Coordinates of C-alpha atoms in Angstrom, one line a residue:
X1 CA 0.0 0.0 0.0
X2 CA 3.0 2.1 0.5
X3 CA 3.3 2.9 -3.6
X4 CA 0.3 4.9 -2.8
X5 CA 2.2 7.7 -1.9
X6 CA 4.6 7.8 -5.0
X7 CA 1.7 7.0 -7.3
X8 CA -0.2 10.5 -6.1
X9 CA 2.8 12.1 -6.8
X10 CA 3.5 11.2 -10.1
X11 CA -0.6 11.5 -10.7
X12 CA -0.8 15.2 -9.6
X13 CA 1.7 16.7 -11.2
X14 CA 0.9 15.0 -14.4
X15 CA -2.9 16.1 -14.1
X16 CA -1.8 19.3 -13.0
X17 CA 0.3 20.4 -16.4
X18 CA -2.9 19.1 -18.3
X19 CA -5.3 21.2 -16.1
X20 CA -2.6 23.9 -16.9
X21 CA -3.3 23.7 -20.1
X22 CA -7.1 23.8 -20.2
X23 CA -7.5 26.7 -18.0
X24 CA -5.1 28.6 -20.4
X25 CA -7.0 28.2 -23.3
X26 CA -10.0 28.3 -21.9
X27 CA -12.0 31.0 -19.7
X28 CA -12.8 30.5 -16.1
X29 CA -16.4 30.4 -17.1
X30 CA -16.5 27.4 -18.7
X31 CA -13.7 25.4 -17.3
X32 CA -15.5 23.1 -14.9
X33 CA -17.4 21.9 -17.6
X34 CA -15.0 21.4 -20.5
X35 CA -11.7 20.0 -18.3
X36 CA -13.4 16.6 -18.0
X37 CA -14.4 16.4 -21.6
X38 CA -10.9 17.6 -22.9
X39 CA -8.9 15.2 -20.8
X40 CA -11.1 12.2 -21.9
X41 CA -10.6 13.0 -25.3
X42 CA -6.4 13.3 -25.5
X43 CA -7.0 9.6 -23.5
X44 CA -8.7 8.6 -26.4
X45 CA -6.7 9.9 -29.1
X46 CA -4.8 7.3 -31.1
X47 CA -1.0 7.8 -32.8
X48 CA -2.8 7.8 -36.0
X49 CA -5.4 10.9 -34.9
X50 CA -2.1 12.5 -33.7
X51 CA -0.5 12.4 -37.1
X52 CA -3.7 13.6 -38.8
X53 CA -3.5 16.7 -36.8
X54 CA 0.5 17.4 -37.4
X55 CA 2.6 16.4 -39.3
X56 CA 5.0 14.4 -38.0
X57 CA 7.8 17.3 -37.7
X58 CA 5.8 19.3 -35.7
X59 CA 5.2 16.8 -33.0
X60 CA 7.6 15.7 -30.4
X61 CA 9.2 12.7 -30.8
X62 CA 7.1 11.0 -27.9
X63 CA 3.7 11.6 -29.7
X64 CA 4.7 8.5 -32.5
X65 CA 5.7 6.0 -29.3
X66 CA 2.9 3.7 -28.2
X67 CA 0.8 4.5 -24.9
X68 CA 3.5 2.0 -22.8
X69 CA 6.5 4.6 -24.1
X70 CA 4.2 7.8 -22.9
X71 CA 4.0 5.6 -19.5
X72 CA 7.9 5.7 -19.6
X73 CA 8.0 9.3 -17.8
X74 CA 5.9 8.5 -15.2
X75 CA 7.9 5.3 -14.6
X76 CA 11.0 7.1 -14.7
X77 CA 10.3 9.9 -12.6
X78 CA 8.4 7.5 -10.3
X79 CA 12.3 5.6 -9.7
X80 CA 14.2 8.8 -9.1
X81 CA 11.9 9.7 -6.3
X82 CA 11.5 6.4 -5.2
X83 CA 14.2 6.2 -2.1
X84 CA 12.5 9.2 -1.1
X85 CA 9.1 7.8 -1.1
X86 CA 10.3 4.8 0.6
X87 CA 11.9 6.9 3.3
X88 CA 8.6 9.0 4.1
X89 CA 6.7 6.4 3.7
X90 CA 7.1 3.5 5.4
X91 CA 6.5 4.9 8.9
X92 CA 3.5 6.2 8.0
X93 CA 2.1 3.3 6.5
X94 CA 3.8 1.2 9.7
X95 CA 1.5 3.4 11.8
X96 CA -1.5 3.3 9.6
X97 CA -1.7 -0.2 8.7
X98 CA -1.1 -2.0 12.2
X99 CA -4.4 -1.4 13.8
X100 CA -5.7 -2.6 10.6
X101 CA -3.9 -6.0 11.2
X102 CA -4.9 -5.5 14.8
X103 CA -8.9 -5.3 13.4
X104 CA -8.4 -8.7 11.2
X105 CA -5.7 -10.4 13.7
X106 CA -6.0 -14.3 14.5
X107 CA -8.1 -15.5 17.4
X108 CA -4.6 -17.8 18.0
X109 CA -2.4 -15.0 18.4
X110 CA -2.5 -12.2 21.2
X111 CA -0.4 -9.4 18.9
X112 CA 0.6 -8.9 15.6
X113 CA 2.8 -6.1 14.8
X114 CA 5.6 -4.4 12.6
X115 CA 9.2 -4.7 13.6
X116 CA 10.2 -3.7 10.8
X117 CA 9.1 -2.1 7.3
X118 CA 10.8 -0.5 4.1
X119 CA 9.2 -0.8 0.8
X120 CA 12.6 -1.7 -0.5
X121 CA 14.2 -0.2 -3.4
X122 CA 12.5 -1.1 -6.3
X123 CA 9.4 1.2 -8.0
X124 CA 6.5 -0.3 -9.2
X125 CA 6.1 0.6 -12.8
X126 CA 2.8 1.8 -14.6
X127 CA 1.7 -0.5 -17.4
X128 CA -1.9 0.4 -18.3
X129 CA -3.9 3.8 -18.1
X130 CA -7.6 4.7 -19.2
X131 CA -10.1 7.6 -18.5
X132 CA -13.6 6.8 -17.1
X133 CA -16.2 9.9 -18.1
X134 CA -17.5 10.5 -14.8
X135 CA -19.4 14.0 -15.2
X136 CA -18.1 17.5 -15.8
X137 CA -17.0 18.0 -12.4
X138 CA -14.8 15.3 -11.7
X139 CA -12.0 13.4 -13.5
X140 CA -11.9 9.4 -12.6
X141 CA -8.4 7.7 -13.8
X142 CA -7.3 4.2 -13.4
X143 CA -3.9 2.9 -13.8
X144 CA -2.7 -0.3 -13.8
X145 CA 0.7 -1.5 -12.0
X146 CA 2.8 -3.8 -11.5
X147 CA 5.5 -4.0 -8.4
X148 CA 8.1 -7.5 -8.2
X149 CA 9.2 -5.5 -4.7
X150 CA 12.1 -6.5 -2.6
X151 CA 10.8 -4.7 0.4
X152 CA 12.1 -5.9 4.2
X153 CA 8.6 -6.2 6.8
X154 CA 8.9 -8.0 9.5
X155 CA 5.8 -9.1 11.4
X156 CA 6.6 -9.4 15.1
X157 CA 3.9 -11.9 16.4
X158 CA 2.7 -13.5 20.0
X159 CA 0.9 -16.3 20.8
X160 CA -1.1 -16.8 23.9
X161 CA 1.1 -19.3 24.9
X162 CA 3.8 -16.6 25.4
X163 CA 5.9 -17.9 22.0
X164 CA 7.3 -14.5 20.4
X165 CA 8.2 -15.3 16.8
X166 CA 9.5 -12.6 13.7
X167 CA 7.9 -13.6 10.6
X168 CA 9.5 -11.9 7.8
X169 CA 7.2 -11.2 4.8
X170 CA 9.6 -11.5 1.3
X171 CA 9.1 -11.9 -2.3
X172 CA 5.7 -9.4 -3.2
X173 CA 4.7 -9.5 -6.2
X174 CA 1.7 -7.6 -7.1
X175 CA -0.4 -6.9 -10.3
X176 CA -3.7 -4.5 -9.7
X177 CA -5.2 -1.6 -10.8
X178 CA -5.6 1.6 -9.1
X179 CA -8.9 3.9 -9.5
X180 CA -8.0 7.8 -8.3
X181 CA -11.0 10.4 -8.7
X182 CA -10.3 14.1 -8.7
X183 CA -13.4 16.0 -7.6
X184 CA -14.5 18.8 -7.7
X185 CA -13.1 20.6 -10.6
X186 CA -12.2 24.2 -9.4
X187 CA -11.0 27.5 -10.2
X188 CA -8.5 27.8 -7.9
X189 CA -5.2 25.5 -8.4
X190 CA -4.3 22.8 -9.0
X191 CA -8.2 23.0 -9.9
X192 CA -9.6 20.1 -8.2
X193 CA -10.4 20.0 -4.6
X194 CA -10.0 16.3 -3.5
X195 CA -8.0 13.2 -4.6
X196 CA -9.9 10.0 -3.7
X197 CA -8.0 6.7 -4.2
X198 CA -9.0 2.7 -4.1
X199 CA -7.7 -0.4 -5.4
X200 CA -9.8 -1.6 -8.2
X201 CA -8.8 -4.4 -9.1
X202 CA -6.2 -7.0 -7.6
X203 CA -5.2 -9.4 -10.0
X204 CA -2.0 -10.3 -8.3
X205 CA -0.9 -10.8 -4.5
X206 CA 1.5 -12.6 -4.2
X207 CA 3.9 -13.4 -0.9
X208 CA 6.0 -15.7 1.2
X209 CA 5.9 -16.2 5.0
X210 CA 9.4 -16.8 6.7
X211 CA 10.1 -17.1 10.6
X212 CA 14.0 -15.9 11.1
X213 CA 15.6 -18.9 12.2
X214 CA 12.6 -20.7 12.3
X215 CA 9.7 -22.9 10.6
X216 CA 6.4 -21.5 10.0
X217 CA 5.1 -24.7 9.4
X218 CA 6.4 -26.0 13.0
X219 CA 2.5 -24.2 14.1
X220 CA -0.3 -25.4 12.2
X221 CA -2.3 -23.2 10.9
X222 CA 0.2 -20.2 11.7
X223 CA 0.9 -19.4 8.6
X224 CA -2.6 -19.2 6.8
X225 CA -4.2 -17.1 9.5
X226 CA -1.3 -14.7 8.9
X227 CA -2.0 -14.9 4.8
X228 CA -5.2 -14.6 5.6
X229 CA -4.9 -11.7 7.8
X230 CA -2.4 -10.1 5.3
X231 CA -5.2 -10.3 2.5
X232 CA -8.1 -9.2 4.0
X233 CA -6.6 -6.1 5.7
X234 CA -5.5 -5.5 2.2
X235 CA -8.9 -6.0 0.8
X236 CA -11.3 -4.0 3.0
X237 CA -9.0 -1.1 3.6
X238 CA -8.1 0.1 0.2
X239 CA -10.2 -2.3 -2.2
X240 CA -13.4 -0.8 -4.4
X241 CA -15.6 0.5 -3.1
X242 CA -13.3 1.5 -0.5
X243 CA -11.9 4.5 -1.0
X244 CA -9.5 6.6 1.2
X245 CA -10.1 10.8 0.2
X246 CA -7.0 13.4 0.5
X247 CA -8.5 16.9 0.4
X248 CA -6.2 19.2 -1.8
X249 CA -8.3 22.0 -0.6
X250 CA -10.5 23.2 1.9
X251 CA -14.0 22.2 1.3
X252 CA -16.4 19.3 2.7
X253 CA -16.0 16.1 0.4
X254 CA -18.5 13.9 2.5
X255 CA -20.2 13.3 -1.2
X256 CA -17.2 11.0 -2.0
X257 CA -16.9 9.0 1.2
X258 CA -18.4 5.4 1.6
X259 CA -22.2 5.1 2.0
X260 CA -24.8 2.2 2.2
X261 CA -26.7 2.2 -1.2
X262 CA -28.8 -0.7 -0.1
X263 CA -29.2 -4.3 1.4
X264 CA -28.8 -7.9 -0.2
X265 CA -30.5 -10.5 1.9
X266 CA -29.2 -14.0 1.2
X267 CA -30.7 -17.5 1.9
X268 CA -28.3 -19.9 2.0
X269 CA -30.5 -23.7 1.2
X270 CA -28.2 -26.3 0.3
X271 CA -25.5 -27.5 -1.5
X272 CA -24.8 -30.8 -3.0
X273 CA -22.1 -33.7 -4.3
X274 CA -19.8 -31.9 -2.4
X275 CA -15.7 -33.4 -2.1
X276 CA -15.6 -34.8 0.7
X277 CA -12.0 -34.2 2.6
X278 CA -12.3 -36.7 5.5
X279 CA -10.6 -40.1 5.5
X280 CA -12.7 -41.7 7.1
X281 CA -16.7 -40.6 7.6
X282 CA -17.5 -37.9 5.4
X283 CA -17.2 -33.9 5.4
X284 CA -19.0 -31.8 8.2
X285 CA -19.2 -28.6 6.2
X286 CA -19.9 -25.2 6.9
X287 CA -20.5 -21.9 5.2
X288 CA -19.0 -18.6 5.2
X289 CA -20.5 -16.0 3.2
X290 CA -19.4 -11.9 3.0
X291 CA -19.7 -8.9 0.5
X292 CA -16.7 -6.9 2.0
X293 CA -14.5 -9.5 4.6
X294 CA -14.6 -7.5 7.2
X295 CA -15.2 -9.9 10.4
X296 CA -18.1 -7.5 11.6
X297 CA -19.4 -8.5 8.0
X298 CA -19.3 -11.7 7.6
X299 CA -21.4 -14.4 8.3
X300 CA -21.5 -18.0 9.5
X301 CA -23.8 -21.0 9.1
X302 CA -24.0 -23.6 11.3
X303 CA -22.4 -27.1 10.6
X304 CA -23.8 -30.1 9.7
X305 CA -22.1 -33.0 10.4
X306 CA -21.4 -36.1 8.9
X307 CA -23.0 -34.9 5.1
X308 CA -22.2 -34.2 1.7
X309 CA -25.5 -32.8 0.9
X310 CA -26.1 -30.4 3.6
X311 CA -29.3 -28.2 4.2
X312 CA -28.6 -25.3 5.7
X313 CA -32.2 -22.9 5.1
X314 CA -30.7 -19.8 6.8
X315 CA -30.8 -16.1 6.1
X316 CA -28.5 -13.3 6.0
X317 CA -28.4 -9.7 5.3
X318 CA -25.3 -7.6 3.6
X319 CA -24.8 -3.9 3.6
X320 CA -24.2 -3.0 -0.2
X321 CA -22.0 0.3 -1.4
X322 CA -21.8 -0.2 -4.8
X323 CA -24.0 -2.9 -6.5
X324 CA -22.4 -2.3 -10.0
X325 CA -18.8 -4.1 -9.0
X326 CA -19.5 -5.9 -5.4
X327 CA -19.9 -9.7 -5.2
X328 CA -21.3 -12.0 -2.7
X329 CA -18.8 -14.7 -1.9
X330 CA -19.7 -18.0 -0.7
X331 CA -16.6 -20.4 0.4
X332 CA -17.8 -23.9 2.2
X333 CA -15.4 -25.8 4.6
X334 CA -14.9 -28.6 6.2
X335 CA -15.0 -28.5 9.9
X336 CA -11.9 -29.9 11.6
X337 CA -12.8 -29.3 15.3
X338 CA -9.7 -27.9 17.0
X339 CA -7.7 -28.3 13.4
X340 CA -8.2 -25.3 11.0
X341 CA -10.9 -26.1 8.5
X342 CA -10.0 -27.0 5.0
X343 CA -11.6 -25.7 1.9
X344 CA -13.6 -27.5 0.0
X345 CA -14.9 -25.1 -2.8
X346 CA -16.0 -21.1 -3.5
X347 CA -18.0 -19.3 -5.8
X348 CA -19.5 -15.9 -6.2
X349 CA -22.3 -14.1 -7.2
X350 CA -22.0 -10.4 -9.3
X351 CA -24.5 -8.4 -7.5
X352 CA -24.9 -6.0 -11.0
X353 CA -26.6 -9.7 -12.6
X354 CA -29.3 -9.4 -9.6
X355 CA -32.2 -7.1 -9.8
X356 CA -33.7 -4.8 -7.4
X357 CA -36.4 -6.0 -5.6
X358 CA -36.9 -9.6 -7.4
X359 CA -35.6 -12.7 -6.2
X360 CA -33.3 -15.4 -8.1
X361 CA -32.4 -18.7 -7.5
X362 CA -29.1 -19.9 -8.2
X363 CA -27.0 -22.8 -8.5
X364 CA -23.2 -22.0 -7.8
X365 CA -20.8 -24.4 -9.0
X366 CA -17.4 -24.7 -6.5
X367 CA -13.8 -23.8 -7.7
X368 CA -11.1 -24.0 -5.7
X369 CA -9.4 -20.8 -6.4
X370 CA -11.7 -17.4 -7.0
X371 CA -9.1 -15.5 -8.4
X372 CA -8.3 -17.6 -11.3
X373 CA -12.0 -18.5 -12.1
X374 CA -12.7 -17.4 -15.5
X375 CA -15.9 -17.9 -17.9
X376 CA -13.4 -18.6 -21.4
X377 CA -10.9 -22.0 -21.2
X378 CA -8.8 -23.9 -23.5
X379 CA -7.6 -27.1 -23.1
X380 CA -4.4 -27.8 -25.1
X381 CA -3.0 -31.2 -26.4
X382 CA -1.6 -34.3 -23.9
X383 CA 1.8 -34.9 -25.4
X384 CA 3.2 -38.2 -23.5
X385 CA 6.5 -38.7 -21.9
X386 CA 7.9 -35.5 -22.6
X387 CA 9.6 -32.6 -20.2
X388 CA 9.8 -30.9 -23.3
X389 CA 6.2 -30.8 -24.9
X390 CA 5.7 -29.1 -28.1
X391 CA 2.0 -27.7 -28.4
X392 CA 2.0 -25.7 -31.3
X393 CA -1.5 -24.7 -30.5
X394 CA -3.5 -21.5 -31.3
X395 CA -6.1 -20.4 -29.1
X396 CA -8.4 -17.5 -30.1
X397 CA -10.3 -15.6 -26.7
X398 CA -12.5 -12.6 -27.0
X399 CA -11.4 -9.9 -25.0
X400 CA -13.8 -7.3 -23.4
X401 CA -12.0 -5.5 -20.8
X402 CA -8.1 -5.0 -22.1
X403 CA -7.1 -3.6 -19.3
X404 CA -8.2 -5.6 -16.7
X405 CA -8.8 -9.0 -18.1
X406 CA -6.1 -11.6 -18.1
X407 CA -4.7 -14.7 -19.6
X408 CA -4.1 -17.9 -17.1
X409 CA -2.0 -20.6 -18.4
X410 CA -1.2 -23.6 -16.3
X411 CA 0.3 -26.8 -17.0
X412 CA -0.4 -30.2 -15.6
X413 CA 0.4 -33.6 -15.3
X414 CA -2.0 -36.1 -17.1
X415 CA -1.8 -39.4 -15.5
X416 CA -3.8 -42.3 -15.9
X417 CA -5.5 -42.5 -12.4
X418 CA -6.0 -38.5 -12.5
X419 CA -3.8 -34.9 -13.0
X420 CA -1.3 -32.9 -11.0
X421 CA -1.1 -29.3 -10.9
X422 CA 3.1 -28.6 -11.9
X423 CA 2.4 -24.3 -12.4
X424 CA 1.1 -21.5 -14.1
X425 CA 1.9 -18.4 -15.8
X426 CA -0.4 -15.1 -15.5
X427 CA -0.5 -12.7 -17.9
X428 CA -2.1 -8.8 -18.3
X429 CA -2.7 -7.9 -21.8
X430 CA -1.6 -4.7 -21.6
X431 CA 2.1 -5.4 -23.9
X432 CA 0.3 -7.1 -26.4
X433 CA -2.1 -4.9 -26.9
X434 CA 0.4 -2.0 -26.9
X435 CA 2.5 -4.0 -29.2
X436 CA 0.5 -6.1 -31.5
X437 CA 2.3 -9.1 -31.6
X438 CA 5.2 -10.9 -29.6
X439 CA 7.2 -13.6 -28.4
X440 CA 7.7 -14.9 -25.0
X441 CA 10.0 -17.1 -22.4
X442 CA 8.0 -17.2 -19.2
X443 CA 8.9 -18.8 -15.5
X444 CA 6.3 -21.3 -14.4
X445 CA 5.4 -20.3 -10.7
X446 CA 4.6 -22.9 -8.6
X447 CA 7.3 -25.0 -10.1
X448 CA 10.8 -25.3 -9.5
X449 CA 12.0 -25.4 -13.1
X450 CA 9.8 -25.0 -16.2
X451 CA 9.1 -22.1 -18.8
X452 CA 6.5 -21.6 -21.7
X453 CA 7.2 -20.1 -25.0
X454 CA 4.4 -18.2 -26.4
X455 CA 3.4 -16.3 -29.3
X456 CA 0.8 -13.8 -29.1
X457 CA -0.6 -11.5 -31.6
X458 CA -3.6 -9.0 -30.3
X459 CA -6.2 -8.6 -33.1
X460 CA -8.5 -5.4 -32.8
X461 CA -11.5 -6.4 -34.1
X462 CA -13.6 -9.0 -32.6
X463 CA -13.4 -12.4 -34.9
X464 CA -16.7 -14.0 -35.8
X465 CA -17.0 -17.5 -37.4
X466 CA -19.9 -18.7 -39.3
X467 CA -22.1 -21.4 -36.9

């Protein structure tokens, strides 16, 4: 959360030459209600409007690059700063984030604080940005990043037993994009009045847990309820529609803090065919169910024991913010009594697909994983006894989101009795698109050794294929 800090930097002062511009080509009369318009515009201009304005020796140099060059200034600046950033930073976010770790913190520890934190010295870098027309007194921008950081946080925890253990956090790696509205449009410089931040979209969190001269894995369930911890503090303190607000100048800006815009009531019935986890007997599952994961939030059902086709018949009721991108999410366990319960499956519902007022009854079906559950899939080829498969495949996906969409590829093991997950590779679009075609060597995570070579080749117009 700390590259908050560096990304408002780069953010205003880039928005500020533009509102520069604007307000000295246009009068004072009129330039709440044209900035908005004029800004969305230049982000949808094209190299190839560019040129049919100018000639190309009137232009700068820039102007010809594509949109992930124009990014390179930002990026650039963004790393000279960076130490700085880092320096200012981190004990403010130390401060800020522990009582949020406090609010989500295991029921099996009795602390969990910072020891230590320093975002490290590597910036993230910008990859992706777009303009959402929001009205003609605001400006809404989001901006996709990525961050492989080598920061240095360590978690200094306590369990009620009196154990005192440093868990060092190490290896982030992070892929999301970042939603900043600037509202009102003003007058006065550096003519808006508020900044107002949130995470849109995470498509990547990833992290390792370490104890310093230790094993994590010494304590069951230690180090999930930390992971856990980690992510939900993450997602209900800066994720959508979350949103934190820094006035630029004086002026109340309640209109762009959080409010209730109305209330989902759930009833959970039953679920069937579930896996069942248990050697012997079968499952004794449970449900949890939230909007946002805040524990305060989120709801329980009661077990029933001994089943696979459980009937639950209860009812809950969710506070809704913003019905157009929440989701319900359902996750059902297995209950292991004093053991941490496993997972057996998730799913979740898009609140936008419901409508006001009517009720609809719904069949979810389980995945293990939420955030790599996606509506396209390809299956490729089995090619047998081979470390070094050779596909030569094409796959063709329509895309309808560019800039938040993203392609999964995993690989696995086919084997007569079943298949074993050996890694995956995830993907944003964003160079692709930028670049029109391209080839690639890419690291499998999850596995020890592996890469893919791919070839991808971004076509602009939707394909259609006669029935």
């Amino acid at each position: 959360m700390g590259f908050i800090v560096g990304l408002l930097i780069g953010l205003v002062v880039g928005l500020g030459i533009i509102v520069l511009f604007v307000r000295s080509e246009n009068s004072r009369s009129k330039l709440r209600n044209e900035l908005a318009k004029m800004v969305a515009a230049f982000a949808r201009m094209t190299v190839e409007d560019s040129r049919k304005i100018l000639p190309a020796q009137f232009y700068p140099s820039w102007v010809v690059f594509s949109q992930r060059q124009k990014l390179n200034w930002l990026n650039q600046h963004l790393t000279k700063i960076w130490p700085y950033v880092d320096k200012a930073a981190s004990d403010l976010i130390k401060a800020s984030v522990e009582p949020v770790l406090e609010q989500y913190r295991p029921i099996i520890l009795s602390s969990l604080k910072f020891s230590k934190f320093t975002l490290g010295t590597v910036a993230p870098q910008f990859t992706g940005v777009s303009i959402v027309e929001d009205g003609a007194d605001s400006v809404t921008m989001e901006m996709e990043m990525q961050w492989d950081a080598n920061s240095s946080i360590i978690l200094d925890i306590k369990t009620y037993l009196g154990v005192s253990l440093p868990v060092q956090v190490k290896d982030i790696g992070f892929t999301g994009v970042f939603r900043f509205i600037f509202k009102p449009l003003v007058n006065e410089f550096p003519c808006f009045g508020a900044v107002c931040f949130s995470l849109r979209k995470k498509k990547k969190l990833d992290f390792t847990l370490k104890v310093i001269g230790g094993d994590i894995s010494t304590i069951p369930g230690l180090s999930d309820a930390i992971e856990s911890t980690i992510r939900d503090a993450i997602e209900d303190s800066i994720m959508w529609p979350v949103r934190k607000i820094i006035p630029i100048l004086p002026g109340d800006y309640s209109d762009l803090e959080l409010k209730p815009v109305g209330m989902l009531e759930v009833k959970l019935v039953q679920a069937r065919d579930l896996t069942n986890k248990d050697i012997i007997g079968k499952s004794d599952p449970y449900a949890v169910l939230h909007v946002r994961p805040l524990p305060s939030r989120t709801k329980k059902s009661k077990t029933i024991n001994n089943e696979l086709n459980p009937i639950w018949n209860e009812h809950y009721e969710f506070i809704i913010e913003d019905a157009t991108t929440q989701h319900l999410v359902v996750k059902i366990y297995d209950d292991e009594g004093v053991q941490a319960a496993e997972l057996i499956g998730c799913a979740q519902v898009q609140l936008k697909e419901l409508e006001p007022g009517k009720v609809k009854d719904v069949w979810l079906n389980l995945v293990k994983d939420l955030e790599i559950q996606r509506d396209t899939k390809y299956r490729g080829q089995v090619v047998n006894d081979s470390l070094n498969p050779v596909w030569n495949q094409t796959f063709d996906f329509v895309v309808e989101d560019g800039l938040h969409d993203m392609l999964i590829l995993e690989v696995w093991d086919h084997d007569t009795f079943g298949k074993d997950y050996m890694g995956r590779c995830i993907l944003t679009l964003t160079r692709v698109i930028l670049e029109g075609e391209y080839k690639d060597s890419l690291q499998l995570e999850g596995a020890k050794s592996g890469k893919l070579n791919l070839y991808l080749k971004w076509m602009p117009q939707p394909i259609f294929r006669d029935s």
